GROMACS .gro file of C-alpha atoms in nm:
model
  398
    1MET     CA    1   2.050   2.620   1.250
    2ARG     CA    2   1.709   2.514   1.356
    3HIS     CA    3   1.612   2.342   1.679
    4HIS     CA    4   1.567   1.961   1.643
    5ASP     CA    5   1.187   2.031   1.787
    6GLN     CA    6   1.094   2.230   1.486
    7PRO     CA    7   1.005   2.117   1.158
    8PHE     CA    8   1.258   2.021   0.893
    9ARG     CA    9   1.171   2.238   0.591
   10VAL     CA   10   1.199   2.100   0.232
   11MET     CA   11   1.167   2.253  -0.102
   12LEU     CA   12   1.133   2.043  -0.391
   13TYR     CA   13   1.172   2.206  -0.731
   14SER     CA   14   1.064   2.064  -1.083
   15HIS     CA   15   1.056   2.259  -1.404
   16ASP     CA   16   0.774   2.089  -1.590
   17SER     CA   17   0.734   2.190  -1.957
   18VAL     CA   18   0.577   1.848  -2.091
   19GLY     CA   19   0.385   1.556  -1.906
   20LEU     CA   20   0.393   1.517  -1.555
   21GLY     CA   21   0.713   1.309  -1.444
   22HIS     CA   22   0.911   1.568  -1.283
   23ILE     CA   23   0.658   1.665  -1.029
   24ARG     CA   24   0.517   1.307  -0.994
   25ARG     CA   25   0.885   1.214  -0.860
   26ASN     CA   26   0.884   1.512  -0.622
   27LEU     CA   27   0.549   1.405  -0.485
   28ALA     CA   28   0.637   1.056  -0.435
   29ILE     CA   29   0.941   1.197  -0.236
   30ALA     CA   30   0.735   1.449  -0.024
   31HIS     CA   31   0.490   1.185   0.055
   32ALA     CA   32   0.777   0.953   0.150
   33LEU     CA   33   0.929   1.198   0.359
   34VAL     CA   34   0.606   1.302   0.545
   35THR     CA   35   0.505   0.957   0.621
   36ASP     CA   36   0.873   0.783   0.696
   37SER     CA   37   1.141   1.076   0.790
   38GLN     CA   38   0.979   1.175   1.125
   39ALA     CA   39   0.980   0.815   1.261
   40LEU     CA   40   1.349   0.802   1.162
   41SER     CA   41   1.499   1.154   1.291
   42GLY     CA   42   1.215   1.229   1.536
   43ARG     CA   43   1.093   1.543   1.314
   44PRO     CA   44   0.792   1.647   1.130
   45VAL     CA   45   0.862   1.755   0.770
   46THR     CA   46   0.700   2.016   0.602
   47GLY     CA   47   0.738   2.197   0.255
   48ILE     CA   48   0.667   2.371  -0.075
   49LEU     CA   49   0.668   2.199  -0.417
   50LEU     CA   50   0.782   2.471  -0.664
   51THR     CA   51   0.641   2.334  -0.984
   52GLY     CA   52   0.571   2.481  -1.355
   53VAL     CA   53   0.288   2.160  -1.371
   54GLY     CA   54  -0.010   2.288  -1.573
   55HIS     CA   55  -0.272   2.423  -1.379
   56GLU     CA   56  -0.533   2.148  -1.495
   57ALA     CA   57  -0.329   1.843  -1.337
   58ASP     CA   58  -0.485   1.716  -1.015
   59LEU     CA   59  -0.184   1.683  -0.755
   60ASN     CA   60  -0.203   1.483  -0.460
   61VAL     CA   61  -0.026   1.685  -0.204
   62PRO     CA   62   0.087   1.547   0.128
   63ASP     CA   63  -0.009   1.712   0.452
   64GLY     CA   64   0.253   1.962   0.549
   65PHE     CA   65   0.337   2.058   0.216
   66ASP     CA   66   0.206   2.339  -0.013
   67VAL     CA   67   0.249   2.395  -0.396
   68VAL     CA   68   0.356   2.737  -0.547
   69LEU     CA   69   0.291   2.728  -0.917
   70LEU     CA   70   0.544   2.881  -1.155
   71PRO     CA   71   0.417   3.020  -1.500
   72GLY     CA   72   0.414   2.766  -1.736
   73ILE     CA   73   0.640   2.686  -2.014
   74CYS     CA   74   0.643   2.438  -2.304
   75LYS     CA   75   0.890   2.306  -2.544
   76GLY     CA   76   0.900   2.546  -2.888
   77THR     CA   77   1.092   2.495  -3.229
   78VAL     CA   78   1.398   2.677  -3.047
   79GLY     CA   79   1.376   2.596  -2.675
   80TYR     CA   80   1.135   2.679  -2.438
   81GLN     CA   81   0.875   2.910  -2.480
   82PRO     CA   82   0.573   3.036  -2.249
   83ARG     CA   83   0.280   2.792  -2.239
   84ASN     CA   84   0.001   3.021  -2.162
   85VAL     CA   85   0.079   3.367  -2.078
   86GLN     CA   86   0.160   3.586  -2.407
   87VAL     CA   87   0.463   3.742  -2.302
   88PRO     CA   88   0.849   3.740  -2.419
   89MET     CA   89   1.022   3.421  -2.268
   90ASP     CA   90   1.295   3.675  -2.101
   91ASP     CA   91   0.996   3.807  -1.920
   92LEU     CA   92   0.844   3.502  -1.798
   93ILE     CA   93   1.195   3.376  -1.652
   94ASP     CA   94   1.223   3.707  -1.479
   95ILE     CA   95   0.898   3.604  -1.298
   96ARG     CA   96   0.988   3.247  -1.260
   97GLU     CA   97   1.320   3.364  -1.093
   98ARG     CA   98   1.169   3.623  -0.890
   99VAL     CA   99   0.914   3.347  -0.782
  100ALA     CA  100   1.168   3.101  -0.688
  101THR     CA  101   1.382   3.343  -0.485
  102GLY     CA  102   1.077   3.434  -0.283
  103VAL     CA  103   0.980   3.083  -0.168
  104VAL     CA  104   1.357   3.006  -0.113
  105GLN     CA  105   1.426   3.310   0.096
  106GLY     CA  106   1.095   3.289   0.276
  107LEU     CA  107   1.099   2.905   0.346
  108THR     CA  108   1.457   2.930   0.453
  109PRO     CA  109   1.456   2.522   0.375
  110ASP     CA  110   1.705   2.273   0.550
  111LEU     CA  111   1.669   2.076   0.237
  112ILE     CA  112   1.667   2.194  -0.126
  113ILE     CA  113   1.608   1.919  -0.430
  114VAL     CA  114   1.600   2.005  -0.778
  115ASP     CA  115   1.465   1.742  -1.030
  116ARG     CA  116   1.682   1.692  -1.326
  117HIS     CA  117   1.794   2.066  -1.408
  118PRO     CA  118   2.027   2.198  -1.182
  119TYR     CA  119   1.991   2.585  -1.249
  120GLY     CA  120   1.637   2.530  -1.363
  121VAL     CA  121   1.497   2.678  -1.690
  122ASP     CA  122   1.734   2.922  -1.861
  123GLY     CA  123   1.938   2.950  -1.527
  124GLU     CA  124   1.646   3.068  -1.315
  125LEU     CA  125   1.742   2.900  -1.012
  126ARG     CA  126   2.138   2.967  -1.044
  127ALA     CA  127   2.151   3.309  -0.825
  128VAL     CA  128   1.925   3.200  -0.549
  129LEU     CA  129   2.101   2.850  -0.507
  130ALA     CA  130   2.452   3.026  -0.496
  131GLN     CA  131   2.292   3.278  -0.263
  132THR     CA  132   2.145   3.025  -0.017
  133ARG     CA  133   2.504   2.827  -0.024
  134ALA     CA  134   2.683   3.138   0.102
  135LYS     CA  135   2.416   3.257   0.313
  136ARG     CA  136   2.282   2.932   0.474
  137PRO     CA  137   2.583   2.691   0.415
  138ASP     CA  138   2.398   2.449   0.633
  139THR     CA  139   2.123   2.391   0.391
  140THR     CA  140   2.166   2.066   0.190
  141ILE     CA  141   2.119   2.121  -0.200
  142VAL     CA  142   2.059   1.807  -0.377
  143LEU     CA  143   2.045   1.762  -0.736
  144GLY     CA  144   1.797   1.449  -0.822
  145LEU     CA  145   1.812   1.263  -1.144
  146ARG     CA  146   1.636   0.952  -1.316
  147GLU     CA  147   1.840   0.682  -1.367
  148VAL     CA  148   1.845   0.750  -1.744
  149LEU     CA  149   1.907   1.100  -1.875
  150ASP     CA  150   1.966   1.057  -2.257
  151ASP     CA  151   2.235   0.953  -2.522
  152PRO     CA  152   2.533   1.058  -2.424
  153ALA     CA  153   2.614   1.307  -2.679
  154THR     CA  154   2.309   1.500  -2.603
  155VAL     CA  155   2.366   1.477  -2.258
  156ALA     CA  156   2.706   1.611  -2.299
  157ARG     CA  157   2.580   1.910  -2.482
  158GLU     CA  158   2.366   1.997  -2.181
  159TRP     CA  159   2.664   1.950  -1.949
  160ALA     CA  160   2.838   2.174  -2.147
  161ALA     CA  161   2.594   2.445  -2.138
  162LEU     CA  162   2.593   2.474  -1.775
  163GLY     CA  163   2.959   2.608  -1.799
  164ASP     CA  164   3.226   2.521  -1.501
  165LEU     CA  165   3.129   2.226  -1.332
  166ASP     CA  166   3.320   2.362  -1.025
  167GLU     CA  167   3.045   2.592  -0.983
  168LEU     CA  168   2.804   2.307  -0.944
  169ARG     CA  169   3.022   2.122  -0.721
  170SER     CA  170   3.047   2.418  -0.498
  171ILE     CA  171   2.679   2.470  -0.488
  172PHE     CA  172   2.523   2.103  -0.519
  173ASP     CA  173   2.638   1.888  -0.184
  174GLU     CA  174   2.518   1.528  -0.355
  175ILE     CA  175   2.352   1.388  -0.664
  176TRP     CA  176   2.057   1.118  -0.609
  177VAL     CA  177   2.016   0.901  -0.898
  178TYR     CA  178   1.683   0.734  -0.874
  179GLY     CA  179   1.754   0.402  -1.008
  180ASP     CA  180   1.980   0.070  -0.956
  181PRO     CA  181   2.328   0.075  -1.125
  182ALA     CA  182   2.323  -0.277  -1.182
  183VAL     CA  183   2.019  -0.201  -1.432
  184HIS     CA  184   2.181   0.116  -1.537
  185ASP     CA  185   2.476   0.333  -1.457
  186VAL     CA  186   2.488   0.709  -1.563
  187ARG     CA  187   2.865   0.705  -1.435
  188SER     CA  188   2.947   0.437  -1.688
  189THR     CA  189   2.729   0.540  -1.993
  190GLY     CA  190   2.881   0.866  -2.009
  191GLU     CA  191   2.577   1.051  -1.920
  192LEU     CA  192   2.731   1.191  -1.611
  193PRO     CA  193   3.056   1.367  -1.621
  194ALA     CA  194   3.342   1.214  -1.430
  195GLU     CA  195   3.419   1.535  -1.246
  196LEU     CA  196   3.076   1.468  -1.085
  197HIS     CA  197   3.081   1.083  -1.025
  198ASP     CA  198   3.180   1.127  -0.646
  199LEU     CA  199   2.868   1.340  -0.583
  200VAL     CA  200   2.680   1.034  -0.682
  201ARG     CA  201   2.445   0.819  -0.425
  202HIS     CA  202   2.188   0.532  -0.603
  203THR     CA  203   1.875   0.531  -0.403
  204GLY     CA  204   1.727   0.279  -0.578
  205TYR     CA  205   1.406   0.292  -0.805
  206LEU     CA  206   1.109   0.531  -0.652
  207SER     CA  207   0.900   0.239  -0.669
  208ASP     CA  208   0.604   0.207  -0.417
  209GLY     CA  209   0.698  -0.150  -0.334
  210ARG     CA  210   0.438  -0.223  -0.060
  211HIS     CA  211   0.319  -0.558  -0.015
  212TRP     CA  212  -0.020  -0.640  -0.189
  213VAL     CA  213  -0.243  -0.899  -0.188
  214PRO     CA  214  -0.477  -0.969  -0.483
  215GLU     CA  215  -0.817  -1.077  -0.414
  216GLU     CA  216  -0.885  -1.413  -0.364
  217HIS     CA  217  -1.212  -1.363  -0.543
  218PRO     CA  218  -1.197  -1.089  -0.813
  219THR     CA  219  -1.541  -0.909  -0.850
  220GLU     CA  220  -1.463  -0.751  -1.173
  221GLN     CA  221  -1.372  -0.922  -1.511
  222PRO     CA  222  -1.023  -0.996  -1.585
  223TYR     CA  223  -0.872  -0.694  -1.804
  224VAL     CA  224  -0.532  -0.590  -1.967
  225LEU     CA  225  -0.447  -0.214  -1.913
  226THR     CA  226  -0.267  -0.010  -2.164
  227MET     CA  227  -0.166   0.328  -2.031
  228VAL     CA  228   0.032   0.634  -2.212
  229GLY     CA  229   0.158   0.851  -1.903
  230GLY     CA  230   0.043   1.187  -1.916
  231GLY     CA  231  -0.065   1.139  -2.286
  232SER     CA  232   0.042   1.416  -2.462
  233ASP     CA  233   0.246   1.194  -2.693
  234GLY     CA  234   0.090   0.883  -2.650
  235HIS     CA  235  -0.165   0.886  -2.929
  236ALA     CA  236   0.014   0.634  -3.164
  237LEU     CA  237   0.015   0.362  -2.888
  238ALA     CA  238  -0.331   0.388  -2.762
  239HIS     CA  239  -0.464   0.398  -3.103
  240ALA     CA  240  -0.291   0.059  -3.222
  241ALA     CA  241  -0.363  -0.096  -2.870
  242ALA     CA  242  -0.748   0.019  -2.904
  243ARG     CA  243  -0.767  -0.228  -3.190
  244ALA     CA  244  -0.608  -0.499  -3.043
  245THR     CA  245  -0.822  -0.813  -2.974
  246MET     CA  246  -0.814  -0.945  -2.632
  247PRO     CA  247  -0.825  -1.309  -2.493
  248HIS     CA  248  -1.127  -1.465  -2.415
  249GLY     CA  249  -1.287  -1.349  -2.106
  250HIS     CA  250  -1.060  -1.009  -2.106
  251ARG     CA  251  -1.170  -0.686  -2.150
  252HIS     CA  252  -0.926  -0.394  -2.241
  253LEU     CA  253  -0.883  -0.060  -2.046
  254VAL     CA  254  -0.701   0.211  -2.214
  255VAL     CA  255  -0.599   0.497  -2.021
  256GLY     CA  256  -0.534   0.807  -2.244
  257GLY     CA  257  -0.379   1.038  -1.961
  258PRO     CA  258  -0.465   1.378  -1.838
  259GLN     CA  259  -0.306   1.548  -2.116
  260MET     CA  260  -0.428   1.362  -2.370
  261PRO     CA  261  -0.620   1.608  -2.624
  262GLU     CA  262  -0.992   1.554  -2.657
  263GLY     CA  263  -0.939   1.517  -3.020
  264ASP     CA  264  -0.694   1.238  -2.977
  265LEU     CA  265  -0.961   1.046  -2.726
  266ALA     CA  266  -1.235   1.075  -2.962
  267ASP     CA  267  -0.998   0.934  -3.254
  268ILE     CA  268  -0.891   0.633  -3.039
  269ARG     CA  269  -1.280   0.570  -2.938
  270ALA     CA  270  -1.386   0.573  -3.288
  271VAL     CA  271  -1.158   0.258  -3.362
  272ALA     CA  272  -1.163   0.068  -3.048
  273ALA     CA  273  -1.231  -0.276  -3.057
  274PRO     CA  274  -1.547  -0.445  -2.902
  275GLY     CA  275  -1.467  -0.497  -2.515
  276THR     CA  276  -1.241  -0.183  -2.529
  277SER     CA  277  -1.294   0.116  -2.292
  278ILE     CA  278  -1.121   0.439  -2.347
  279VAL     CA  279  -1.065   0.686  -2.043
  280ALA     CA  280  -0.910   0.977  -1.969
  281SER     CA  281  -0.764   0.886  -1.600
  282VAL     CA  282  -0.841   0.639  -1.336
  283PRO     CA  283  -0.852   0.725  -0.979
  284ASP     CA  284  -0.570   0.500  -0.878
  285GLY     CA  285  -0.339   0.417  -1.155
  286LEU     CA  286  -0.134   0.187  -0.913
  287ALA     CA  287  -0.430  -0.021  -0.820
  288THR     CA  288  -0.542  -0.032  -1.158
  289ILE     CA  289  -0.210  -0.165  -1.271
  290ARG     CA  290  -0.191  -0.440  -1.012
  291ARG     CA  291  -0.557  -0.543  -1.057
  292ALA     CA  292  -0.431  -0.588  -1.446
  293SER     CA  293  -0.344  -0.936  -1.598
  294ALA     CA  294  -0.100  -0.763  -1.820
  295VAL     CA  295   0.017  -0.390  -1.888
  296VAL     CA  296   0.098  -0.234  -2.208
  297SER     CA  297   0.281   0.131  -2.155
  298MET     CA  298   0.528   0.368  -2.280
  299ALA     CA  299   0.861   0.349  -2.066
  300GLY     CA  300   0.829   0.658  -1.875
  301TYR     CA  301   1.031   0.656  -1.537
  302ASN     CA  302   0.723   0.683  -1.301
  303THR     CA  303   0.503   0.450  -1.500
  304VAL     CA  304   0.771   0.180  -1.498
  305CYS     CA  305   0.844   0.243  -1.119
  306GLU     CA  306   0.466   0.183  -1.036
  307VAL     CA  307   0.463  -0.130  -1.282
  308MET     CA  308   0.787  -0.293  -1.124
  309SER     CA  309   0.622  -0.264  -0.768
  310THR     CA  310   0.398  -0.536  -0.906
  311SER     CA  311   0.440  -0.875  -1.061
  312THR     CA  312   0.226  -0.788  -1.373
  313PRO     CA  313   0.383  -0.884  -1.681
  314ALA     CA  314   0.438  -0.567  -1.905
  315LEU     CA  315   0.513  -0.471  -2.235
  316LEU     CA  316   0.725  -0.122  -2.285
  317VAL     CA  317   0.666   0.050  -2.613
  318PRO     CA  318   0.904   0.372  -2.564
  319ARG     CA  319   0.878   0.688  -2.745
  320GLN     CA  320   1.208   0.766  -2.960
  321ALA     CA  321   1.175   1.122  -3.003
  322PRO     CA  322   1.268   1.392  -2.928
  323ARG     CA  323   1.495   1.184  -2.651
  324LEU     CA  324   1.615   0.849  -2.668
  325GLU     CA  325   1.573   0.835  -2.267
  326GLN     CA  326   1.287   0.592  -2.281
  327LEU     CA  327   1.433   0.347  -2.538
  328ILE     CA  328   1.775   0.326  -2.343
  329ARG     CA  329   1.551   0.275  -2.005
  330ALA     CA  330   1.349  -0.001  -2.207
  331ARG     CA  331   1.650  -0.189  -2.323
  332ALA     CA  332   1.820  -0.173  -2.011
  333LEU     CA  333   1.499  -0.326  -1.818
  334ALA     CA  334   1.464  -0.547  -2.069
  335ALA     CA  335   1.826  -0.672  -2.040
  336VAL     CA  336   1.782  -0.799  -1.692
  337ARG     CA  337   1.424  -0.942  -1.814
  338ALA     CA  338   1.191  -0.684  -1.589
  339PHE     CA  339   0.976  -0.621  -1.925
  340ASP     CA  340   0.931  -0.706  -2.258
  341VAL     CA  341   1.001  -0.441  -2.519
  342LEU     CA  342   0.820  -0.368  -2.884
  343GLU     CA  343   1.009  -0.091  -3.040
  344SER     CA  344   0.772   0.184  -3.199
  345ASP     CA  345   0.891   0.079  -3.566
  346ASP     CA  346   0.716  -0.259  -3.493
  347LEU     CA  347   0.410  -0.125  -3.317
  348THR     CA  348   0.074  -0.290  -3.470
  349PRO     CA  349  -0.241  -0.405  -3.326
  350GLY     CA  350  -0.149  -0.749  -3.451
  351ARG     CA  351   0.201  -0.758  -3.234
  352LEU     CA  352   0.028  -0.657  -2.950
  353THR     CA  353  -0.243  -0.886  -2.975
  354ASP     CA  354  -0.028  -1.158  -2.984
  355TRP     CA  355   0.220  -1.060  -2.694
  356ILE     CA  356  -0.118  -1.003  -2.480
  357ALA     CA  357  -0.239  -1.381  -2.544
  358GLY     CA  358   0.081  -1.496  -2.368
  359ALA     CA  359   0.126  -1.236  -2.105
  360VAL     CA  360  -0.222  -1.264  -1.901
  361THR     CA  361  -0.144  -1.644  -1.814
  362ARG     CA  362   0.185  -1.569  -1.619
  363THR     CA  363   0.360  -1.326  -1.387
  364GLN     CA  364   0.682  -1.125  -1.390
  365ASP     CA  365   0.967  -1.162  -1.122
  366ARG     CA  366   1.131  -0.816  -1.057
  367SER     CA  367   1.274  -0.915  -0.668
  368GLY     CA  368   1.624  -0.854  -0.822
  369ILE     CA  369   1.588  -0.475  -0.894
  370ASP     CA  370   1.652  -0.238  -0.592
  371LEU     CA  371   1.313  -0.094  -0.581
  372ALA     CA  372   1.359   0.083  -0.264
  373GLY     CA  373   1.430   0.457  -0.378
  374LEU     CA  374   1.181   0.620  -0.148
  375THR     CA  375   1.318   0.447   0.158
  376GLY     CA  376   1.640   0.526   0.023
  377VAL     CA  377   1.547   0.868  -0.005
  378THR     CA  378   1.413   0.912   0.343
  379HIS     CA  379   1.700   0.727   0.529
  380ARG     CA  380   1.951   0.970   0.372
  381VAL     CA  381   1.739   1.270   0.476
  382ALA     CA  382   1.712   1.123   0.809
  383THR     CA  383   2.107   1.075   0.819
  384LEU     CA  384   2.097   1.457   0.707
  385GLN     CA  385   1.939   1.545   1.037
  386GLY     CA  386   2.204   1.335   1.247
  387ALA     CA  387   1.971   1.039   1.288
  388ASP     CA  388   2.136   0.697   1.348
  389THR     CA  389   1.978   0.518   1.021
  390ASP     CA  390   2.081   0.203   0.829
  391GLU     CA  391   2.239   0.357   0.536
  392GLU     CA  392   2.142   0.028   0.327
  393PRO     CA  393   1.798  -0.001   0.329
  394THR     CA  394   1.683  -0.323   0.265
  395ARG     CA  395   1.566  -0.381  -0.098
  396VAL     CA  396   1.181  -0.366  -0.135
  397ALA     CA  397   1.047  -0.702  -0.248
  398VAL     CA  398   0.792  -0.746  -0.535
   0.00000   0.00000   0.00000
């Protein structure tokens, strides 16, 4: 065991086939650990983000952390396939497994957080996690799950494909669910096998939650914001939104996302209504949300968390394929009146125009939802180090 005057070592893994959701969750956690964990435990935090995110992504990596890029994968017609390098998938998985093993063996982390897929892609983490549990029993190994997985039947097949859940229990110490069970609880919906329920700790949503005071005299024209996450599957929403009519005195900013193809961006610009700007990205997404009069977005986890840290009214237009995750999330959040929802079959420029007209005159109260997930994670990590912390961090006020 390391001395307490040495840095606490963390490895965060995300497989990253489509979009930026997995790596963004791990980045948010890494930033929170660097900022807050040392104050709680007295030990600095250092580590590695092991990720398969595309090399074009601009990652904001916290001090004390490095990034190791795994060869990329994407979803093909029959499962995962190589994203760039032209080799058989078995060879690519062999490379990824060797890289992951080298990182874990070299870093010897005190804490490993695996996002969403317990054993990685095609079991690439299975052996090294089992070896770590056997050789370094003091290492804490955590499975991090977003608050919604998918419809129960689909998720049941995924759990069954993992094999013996007793093996999973022997490897993982805890399952952190990044959400509020009062909004959606994977234990009661059937998304998490009953054999694993006792490992669950709900952290709260990984929402920024810092208090933010709007400018008393804004210098820019009021605007409505449309955003579609990474953008790889956001063309339909962005295309419809670009044709919507804004209320008098408001402009419209449509953010296509860093993974939206250039052809899709050009197509959206070609139909944009007057006063509408189409951009691939913005320097500070959270600040852009906070200054907006209203937001229209898809229902990806990270986007939802960013919006919930504000009182900006928002309309979720969830994708419904290939997973139902976004639709389930949107309906759950609408049920607690945190968002409005427009399902994709009802998406038209006119429907968006009507919603925006009413939204820009109001705010949205989300204070009843547990948004303190980042605080929850840092308190849990400090507790794992033996620090005396409050196990129930105060909910974040919006």
